Tab-separated table of C-alpha atoms in Angstrom:
chain	number	residue	atom	x	y	z
A	1	MET	CA	-49.757	34.501	-46.020
A	2	THR	CA	-48.471	33.617	-42.572
A	3	VAL	CA	-49.207	30.066	-41.492
A	4	ASP	CA	-50.494	29.387	-37.984
A	5	LEU	CA	-48.171	26.721	-36.560
A	6	THR	CA	-49.900	26.339	-33.202
A	7	THR	CA	-50.920	22.867	-32.077
A	8	LYS	CA	-52.336	21.216	-28.980
A	9	TYR	CA	-50.597	18.383	-27.146
A	10	LEU	CA	-51.930	16.777	-23.946
A	11	GLY	CA	-54.425	19.616	-23.788
A	12	ILE	CA	-51.592	22.182	-23.775
A	13	ARG	CA	-51.489	24.838	-26.494
A	14	LEU	CA	-48.030	24.972	-28.095
A	15	ALA	CA	-46.601	27.584	-30.463
A	16	HIS	CA	-45.662	24.876	-32.979
A	17	PRO	CA	-45.134	21.095	-33.162
A	18	LEU	CA	-41.329	20.915	-32.606
A	19	VAL	CA	-40.321	19.631	-29.172
A	20	PRO	CA	-36.908	18.346	-28.004
A	21	SER	CA	-37.419	14.894	-26.533
A	22	ALA	CA	-35.627	13.408	-23.547
A	23	SER	CA	-31.866	13.330	-24.134
A	24	PRO	CA	-28.609	14.443	-22.519
A	25	LEU	CA	-29.232	17.902	-24.009
A	26	SER	CA	-32.462	18.399	-22.092
A	27	GLY	CA	-30.696	17.399	-18.897
A	28	ASN	CA	-28.266	20.310	-19.143
A	29	PRO	CA	-29.583	23.731	-18.018
A	30	ASP	CA	-27.360	25.622	-20.477
A	31	ALA	CA	-28.458	23.401	-23.356
A	32	LEU	CA	-32.088	23.802	-22.290
A	33	HIS	CA	-31.737	27.568	-22.592
A	34	ARG	CA	-30.237	27.182	-26.059
A	35	LEU	CA	-33.057	24.870	-27.134
A	36	VAL	CA	-35.667	27.386	-26.011
A	37	GLU	CA	-33.754	30.223	-27.680
A	38	ALA	CA	-33.800	28.169	-30.877
A	39	GLY	CA	-37.581	28.033	-30.608
A	40	ALA	CA	-38.531	24.839	-28.757
A	41	ALA	CA	-42.284	24.861	-28.108
A	42	ALA	CA	-41.836	22.723	-24.970
A	43	VAL	CA	-39.121	20.498	-23.540
A	44	VAL	CA	-39.109	16.913	-22.321
A	45	LEU	CA	-36.578	16.392	-19.548
A	46	PRO	CA	-34.495	13.177	-19.392
A	47	SER	CA	-36.033	10.225	-17.610
A	48	LEU	CA	-35.709	9.890	-13.870
A	49	PHE	CA	-34.787	6.217	-13.466
A	50	GLU	CA	-35.958	4.487	-10.321
A	51	GLU	CA	-32.930	2.167	-10.349
A	52	GLN	CA	-30.539	5.105	-10.507
A	53	VAL	CA	-32.147	6.834	-7.519
A	54	GLU	CA	-32.152	3.626	-5.479
A	55	HIS	CA	-28.537	2.872	-6.403
A	56	GLU	CA	-27.351	6.307	-5.301
A	57	ALA	CA	-29.225	6.073	-2.022
A	58	MET	CA	-27.813	2.620	-1.287
A	59	ALA	CA	-24.268	3.697	-2.148
A	60	VAL	CA	-24.376	6.556	0.382
A	61	HIS	CA	-25.993	4.322	2.980
A	62	GLU	CA	-23.229	1.709	2.643
A	63	ALA	CA	-20.535	4.379	2.817
A	64	LEU	CA	-21.991	5.798	6.023
A	65	GLU	CA	-22.353	2.381	7.630
A	66	PHE	CA	-18.892	1.107	6.683
A	67	GLY	CA	-16.928	0.364	9.855
A	68	ALA	CA	-19.671	1.601	12.165
A	69	ALA	CA	-19.830	-1.683	14.077
A	70	ASN	CA	-16.121	-1.420	14.910
A	71	SER	CA	-16.285	2.107	16.306
A	72	PRO	CA	-17.477	2.651	19.893
A	73	GLU	CA	-18.061	6.307	19.024
A	74	ALA	CA	-20.522	5.373	16.266
A	75	THR	CA	-23.594	5.872	18.432
A	76	GLU	CA	-26.914	7.161	17.207
A	77	GLY	CA	-26.426	10.599	15.722
A	78	TYR	CA	-22.745	10.036	14.942
A	79	PHE	CA	-23.397	10.054	11.203
A	80	PRO	CA	-25.184	12.880	9.381
A	81	GLU	CA	-28.855	12.340	8.652
A	82	MET	CA	-29.576	10.763	5.254
A	83	ASP	CA	-31.898	13.576	4.249
A	84	ARG	CA	-28.895	15.900	4.160
A	85	TYR	CA	-27.390	13.847	1.359
A	86	ASN	CA	-28.364	14.118	-2.314
A	87	THR	CA	-29.525	10.506	-2.429
A	88	GLY	CA	-33.085	10.780	-3.695
A	89	PRO	CA	-34.262	12.446	-6.873
A	90	GLU	CA	-32.909	15.787	-5.653
A	91	ARG	CA	-30.634	16.457	-8.623
A	92	TYR	CA	-33.513	15.795	-10.979
A	93	LEU	CA	-35.824	17.998	-8.940
A	94	ASP	CA	-33.220	20.767	-9.076
A	95	LEU	CA	-33.320	20.477	-12.878
A	96	VAL	CA	-37.128	20.666	-12.840
A	97	ARG	CA	-37.076	23.728	-10.580
A	98	THR	CA	-34.468	25.467	-12.722
A	99	ALA	CA	-36.406	24.736	-15.893
A	100	ARG	CA	-39.673	25.987	-14.420
A	101	ALA	CA	-38.084	29.156	-13.101
A	102	GLU	CA	-36.010	30.083	-16.139
A	103	LEU	CA	-37.792	28.655	-19.200
A	104	HIS	CA	-41.073	30.092	-20.376
A	105	VAL	CA	-42.291	26.989	-22.181
A	106	PRO	CA	-44.178	23.927	-20.893
A	107	ILE	CA	-41.964	21.519	-18.949
A	108	ILE	CA	-42.633	17.798	-19.411
A	109	ALA	CA	-40.862	15.560	-16.908
A	110	SER	CA	-40.137	11.910	-17.666
A	111	VAL	CA	-40.056	8.955	-15.297
A	112	ASN	CA	-38.916	5.380	-15.870
A	113	GLY	CA	-39.676	2.997	-13.046
A	114	SER	CA	-39.036	-0.662	-12.346
A	115	THR	CA	-41.704	-1.292	-9.692
A	116	PRO	CA	-45.341	-0.142	-9.462
A	117	GLY	CA	-44.561	1.735	-6.253
A	118	GLY	CA	-41.587	3.458	-7.822
A	119	TRP	CA	-43.615	4.727	-10.768
A	120	THR	CA	-46.305	6.272	-8.612
A	121	LEU	CA	-43.908	7.616	-5.960
A	122	TYR	CA	-41.734	9.560	-8.390
A	123	ALA	CA	-44.706	10.588	-10.501
A	124	LYS	CA	-46.261	12.202	-7.404
A	125	ILE	CA	-43.007	13.909	-6.452
A	126	LEU	CA	-42.646	15.418	-9.912
A	127	ALA	CA	-46.293	16.463	-10.116
A	128	ASP	CA	-45.906	18.283	-6.794
A	129	GLU	CA	-43.100	20.341	-8.356
A	130	GLY	CA	-45.559	21.924	-10.767
A	131	ILE	CA	-44.565	20.270	-14.029
A	132	ASP	CA	-46.905	20.890	-16.953
A	133	ALA	CA	-47.106	17.217	-17.944
A	134	LEU	CA	-45.553	13.838	-17.237
A	135	GLU	CA	-44.210	11.272	-19.682
A	136	LEU	CA	-44.050	7.619	-18.635
A	137	ASN	CA	-41.092	6.136	-20.455
A	138	VAL	CA	-42.003	2.444	-20.461
A	139	TYR	CA	-38.920	0.447	-21.423
A	140	ARG	CA	-39.458	-3.252	-20.973
A	141	VAL	CA	-38.064	-6.176	-22.917
A	142	ALA	CA	-40.429	-9.121	-22.427
A	143	ALA	CA	-37.725	-11.773	-22.108
A	144	ASP	CA	-39.421	-14.126	-19.641
A	145	ALA	CA	-40.754	-17.100	-21.618
A	146	GLU	CA	-43.240	-17.799	-18.815
A	147	VAL	CA	-44.954	-14.429	-19.215
A	148	THR	CA	-47.590	-14.204	-21.930
A	149	GLY	CA	-48.273	-11.237	-24.158
A	150	SER	CA	-51.591	-10.694	-22.404
A	151	GLN	CA	-49.816	-10.472	-19.043
A	152	VAL	CA	-47.367	-7.894	-20.399
A	153	GLU	CA	-50.224	-5.803	-21.751
A	154	LEU	CA	-52.076	-5.944	-18.426
A	155	GLU	CA	-48.953	-4.755	-16.605
A	156	TYR	CA	-48.746	-1.738	-18.932
A	157	LEU	CA	-52.404	-0.911	-18.398
A	158	ARG	CA	-52.235	-1.278	-14.602
A	159	LEU	CA	-49.194	0.973	-14.532
A	160	VAL	CA	-50.992	3.695	-16.461
A	161	GLU	CA	-54.084	3.348	-14.265
A	162	GLN	CA	-52.025	3.625	-11.067
A	163	VAL	CA	-50.102	6.689	-12.193
A	164	ARG	CA	-53.267	8.287	-13.580
A	165	ARG	CA	-54.907	7.981	-10.155
A	166	ALA	CA	-51.803	9.334	-8.447
A	167	VAL	CA	-51.219	12.552	-10.409
A	168	PRO	CA	-53.465	15.319	-11.723
A	169	VAL	CA	-51.185	16.497	-14.554
A	170	PRO	CA	-51.569	15.460	-18.217
A	171	LEU	CA	-50.042	12.042	-18.807
A	172	ALA	CA	-48.228	10.742	-21.890
A	173	VAL	CA	-47.047	7.162	-22.314
A	174	LYS	CA	-43.957	6.391	-24.399
A	175	VAL	CA	-44.024	2.803	-25.635
A	176	GLY	CA	-42.376	0.539	-28.145
A	177	PRO	CA	-44.165	-0.908	-31.198
A	178	PHE	CA	-43.877	-4.563	-30.236
A	179	PHE	CA	-47.479	-5.424	-29.454
A	180	SER	CA	-49.355	-8.064	-31.423
A	181	SER	CA	-52.170	-5.522	-31.936
A	182	MET	CA	-50.695	-2.036	-31.660
A	183	ALA	CA	-53.960	-0.289	-32.560
A	184	ASN	CA	-55.903	-2.126	-29.884
A	185	MET	CA	-53.205	-1.529	-27.275
A	186	ALA	CA	-53.114	2.172	-28.099
A	187	ARG	CA	-56.847	2.445	-27.509
A	188	ARG	CA	-56.616	0.510	-24.230
A	189	LEU	CA	-53.781	2.743	-22.997
A	190	ALA	CA	-55.934	5.786	-23.692
A	191	ASP	CA	-58.871	4.172	-21.905
A	192	ALA	CA	-56.579	3.444	-18.933
A	193	GLY	CA	-55.831	7.148	-18.554
A	194	ALA	CA	-53.129	8.123	-21.050
A	195	ASP	CA	-53.760	11.620	-22.431
A	196	GLY	CA	-51.151	11.059	-25.109
A	197	LEU	CA	-49.017	8.387	-26.761
A	198	VAL	CA	-45.376	8.891	-27.731
A	199	LEU	CA	-44.507	6.629	-30.669
A	200	PHE	CA	-42.035	5.011	-30.406
A	201	ASN	CA	-39.490	4.178	-27.733
A	202	ARG	CA	-36.215	2.932	-29.226
A	203	PHE	CA	-35.089	-0.348	-27.695
A	204	TYR	CA	-31.316	-0.095	-27.752
A	205	GLN	CA	-29.742	-3.367	-28.776
A	206	PRO	CA	-26.618	-4.794	-27.118
A	207	ASP	CA	-23.495	-5.646	-29.049
A	208	ILE	CA	-20.673	-8.145	-28.453
A	209	ASP	CA	-17.100	-6.984	-27.939
A	210	LEU	CA	-15.038	-9.643	-29.738
A	211	ASP	CA	-11.796	-8.523	-28.079
A	212	ARG	CA	-13.083	-8.693	-24.501
A	213	LEU	CA	-15.717	-11.356	-25.235
A	214	GLU	CA	-18.395	-9.508	-23.380
A	215	VAL	CA	-21.779	-8.013	-24.052
A	216	ARG	CA	-21.699	-4.243	-24.095
A	217	PRO	CA	-24.183	-1.412	-24.740
A	218	ASN	CA	-24.089	0.182	-28.155
A	219	LEU	CA	-25.885	3.476	-28.685
A	220	VAL	CA	-26.560	4.303	-32.325
A	221	LEU	CA	-28.349	7.570	-33.073
A	222	SER	CA	-31.446	7.307	-35.224
A	223	SER	CA	-31.769	8.223	-38.891
A	224	SER	CA	-34.696	9.412	-40.996
A	225	ALA	CA	-35.088	5.839	-42.271
A	226	GLU	CA	-36.533	4.903	-38.867
A	227	LEU	CA	-39.417	7.305	-39.430
A	228	ARG	CA	-41.335	4.780	-41.567
A	229	LEU	CA	-42.649	2.721	-38.649
A	230	VAL	CA	-43.678	5.839	-36.735
A	231	LEU	CA	-45.295	7.320	-39.843
A	232	ARG	CA	-47.410	4.228	-40.441
A	233	TRP	CA	-48.774	4.022	-36.905
A	234	ILE	CA	-49.394	7.741	-36.506
A	235	ALA	CA	-51.415	7.568	-39.723
A	236	ILE	CA	-53.354	4.500	-38.579
A	237	LEU	CA	-54.129	5.832	-35.093
A	238	HIS	CA	-55.026	9.417	-36.004
A	239	GLY	CA	-58.707	10.004	-35.307
A	240	ARG	CA	-59.160	6.523	-33.918
A	241	VAL	CA	-57.630	6.950	-30.459
A	242	ASP	CA	-58.787	9.496	-27.908
A	243	ALA	CA	-55.279	10.708	-27.116
A	244	SER	CA	-52.667	13.125	-28.425
A	245	LEU	CA	-50.072	11.605	-30.736
A	246	ALA	CA	-46.382	12.477	-30.531
A	247	ALA	CA	-43.997	11.208	-33.193
A	248	THR	CA	-40.465	10.426	-32.084
A	249	THR	CA	-37.571	8.425	-33.585
A	250	GLY	CA	-36.421	9.389	-37.058
A	251	ILE	CA	-37.354	13.099	-36.895
A	252	HIS	CA	-34.299	14.844	-38.372
A	253	ASP	CA	-35.333	17.509	-40.874
A	254	ALA	CA	-38.273	19.579	-42.060
A	255	GLU	CA	-39.502	16.878	-44.423
A	256	ASP	CA	-39.709	14.400	-41.555
A	257	VAL	CA	-41.713	16.883	-39.500
A	258	VAL	CA	-44.126	17.649	-42.327
A	259	LYS	CA	-44.676	13.956	-43.112
A	260	VAL	CA	-45.753	13.013	-39.593
A	261	ILE	CA	-47.983	16.087	-39.303
A	262	LEU	CA	-49.742	15.107	-42.522
A	263	ALA	CA	-50.045	11.603	-41.078
A	264	GLY	CA	-51.701	12.999	-37.941
A	265	ALA	CA	-49.085	13.811	-35.289
A	266	ASP	CA	-49.864	16.598	-32.832
A	267	VAL	CA	-46.170	17.132	-32.057
A	268	THR	CA	-42.837	15.906	-33.367
A	269	MET	CA	-39.995	15.138	-30.977
A	270	MET	CA	-36.299	15.349	-31.829
A	271	ALA	CA	-33.251	13.973	-30.024
A	272	SER	CA	-30.643	12.385	-32.315
A	273	ALA	CA	-30.708	15.270	-34.801
A	274	LEU	CA	-30.114	17.786	-31.995
A	275	LEU	CA	-27.305	15.677	-30.540
A	276	ARG	CA	-25.668	15.611	-33.974
A	277	HIS	CA	-26.170	19.240	-34.992
A	278	GLY	CA	-26.748	21.127	-31.741
A	279	PRO	CA	-29.743	23.072	-30.390
A	280	SER	CA	-29.711	25.636	-33.234
A	281	HIS	CA	-30.769	22.879	-35.640
A	282	LEU	CA	-34.264	23.054	-34.159
A	283	GLY	CA	-34.611	26.680	-35.264
A	284	THR	CA	-33.437	25.829	-38.767
A	285	VAL	CA	-35.954	22.999	-39.087
A	286	LEU	CA	-38.748	25.160	-37.678
A	287	GLU	CA	-38.182	27.866	-40.295
A	288	GLN	CA	-38.104	25.290	-43.095
A	289	VAL	CA	-41.360	23.762	-41.834
A	290	ARG	CA	-42.955	27.208	-41.819
A	291	CYS	CA	-41.799	27.829	-45.387
A	292	TRP	CA	-43.098	24.457	-46.599
A	293	PHE	CA	-46.629	25.127	-45.354
A	294	GLU	CA	-46.660	28.744	-46.549
A	295	GLU	CA	-45.431	27.872	-50.046
A	296	ARG	CA	-48.242	25.333	-50.411
A	297	GLY	CA	-50.953	27.658	-49.196
A	298	TYR	CA	-51.768	26.068	-45.853
A	299	GLY	CA	-53.355	28.428	-43.368
A	300	SER	CA	-52.459	26.372	-40.310
A	301	VAL	CA	-50.911	23.163	-39.036
A	302	GLU	CA	-54.372	22.073	-37.894
A	303	GLU	CA	-55.566	22.277	-41.489
A	304	ALA	CA	-52.809	19.908	-42.602
A	305	LYS	CA	-52.825	17.572	-39.605
A	306	GLY	CA	-54.018	14.098	-40.485
A	307	SER	CA	-54.892	14.967	-44.078
A	308	LEU	CA	-52.911	11.920	-45.213
A	309	SER	CA	-53.818	9.666	-42.318
A	310	GLN	CA	-55.378	6.307	-43.018
A	311	ARG	CA	-58.735	7.735	-42.037
A	312	HIS	CA	-58.556	10.400	-44.768
A	313	ALA	CA	-56.352	8.732	-47.359
A	314	PRO	CA	-57.958	7.990	-50.753
A	315	ASP	CA	-56.594	4.453	-50.414
A	316	PRO	CA	-56.663	3.449	-46.711
A	317	VAL	CA	-55.263	0.018	-47.535
A	318	SER	CA	-52.011	1.685	-48.604
A	319	PHE	CA	-51.000	1.699	-44.939
A	320	GLU	CA	-51.579	-2.033	-44.652
A	321	ARG	CA	-50.989	-5.075	-46.883
A	322	ALA	CA	-51.320	-3.467	-50.332
A	323	ASN	CA	-48.341	-1.235	-49.689
A	324	TYR	CA	-46.276	-4.285	-48.751
A	325	MET	CA	-47.104	-6.074	-52.002
A	326	ARG	CA	-46.531	-2.985	-54.136
A	327	THR	CA	-43.132	-2.376	-52.545
A	328	LEU	CA	-41.920	-5.887	-53.339
A	329	VAL	CA	-43.307	-5.944	-56.888
A	330	GLU	CA	-42.009	-2.521	-57.932
A	331	TYR	CA	-38.555	-2.725	-56.380
A	332	SER	CA	-35.797	-2.769	-58.958
A	333	SER	CA	-32.250	-3.792	-58.126
A	334	ASN	CA	-29.184	-2.136	-59.631
A	335	TRP	CA	-27.872	-5.620	-60.331
A	336	SER	CA	-29.103	-7.588	-63.333
A	337	ILE	CA	-28.695	-11.151	-64.559
A	338	GLU	CA	-26.800	-9.854	-67.613
A	339	ASP	CA	-24.191	-8.346	-65.297
A	340	GLY	CA	-23.459	-11.799	-63.929
């Protein structure tokens, strides 16, 4: 029996649930081709960062203006017009255009802004390019002690509302898990206009260089162990939020994919595993996923989706406090008192 792997994400029918998420691979046209050749059902392009665009524009502006006041020849028209320079999101738009022209899968662009105007501006620009969907990559560390949790939540919701009004394409919101009531926030994001939720954004933690005595970035690729948090919340939210659910962070092999589908994910997104093993790894995982469902007699992914979510689990409390108690009680250490 051949299993039907098709799924629907953001209202878009996909051949299967495996999608490369935003990463350096999806920002490279050659790598994008290899990902699609390996079987990617859709691709999420890297985030267009508002700060990066503004920095590039300012750098060119300063270079053009340097010394102008000291040159009598520097009259109006002496310098080339700014629109002839690649200072806006032109490089990113070139990537979008190349992907749309050469890849026959849905293209999901990603935008990460720092101001309300920046979010909506770049969202509109990308929507005008004909993307199939847009992902808002919301990366904010609430470090201001004067800002309450309620204020942070309202800022998220206003952002989604503004972008929703600005663009007609399907809209996904990629967020972190650090809300006091994640289930409530997920529902409010959907009510604000999110067609899908991407769970979860990884908040990269800084490190300290003891030789230079300075804070420095430290990128550590994910592992399957990080899937647990995603698995819990996908299972809790499935069937309770009017939005597609994408699982990301900790998706490395076929077992990871199957677990989050059973929990209720519409799609699974991979980045770290592809960076480690290359684009062909996606094809390997896809074939193993197909085999897993076929060997167990599933007719389709839709049949399996959410079958072990909290809503359908024989013991719904297993996703909450009871699982916590059971874990602590049943854990057995390799060390014993007799060993000293």
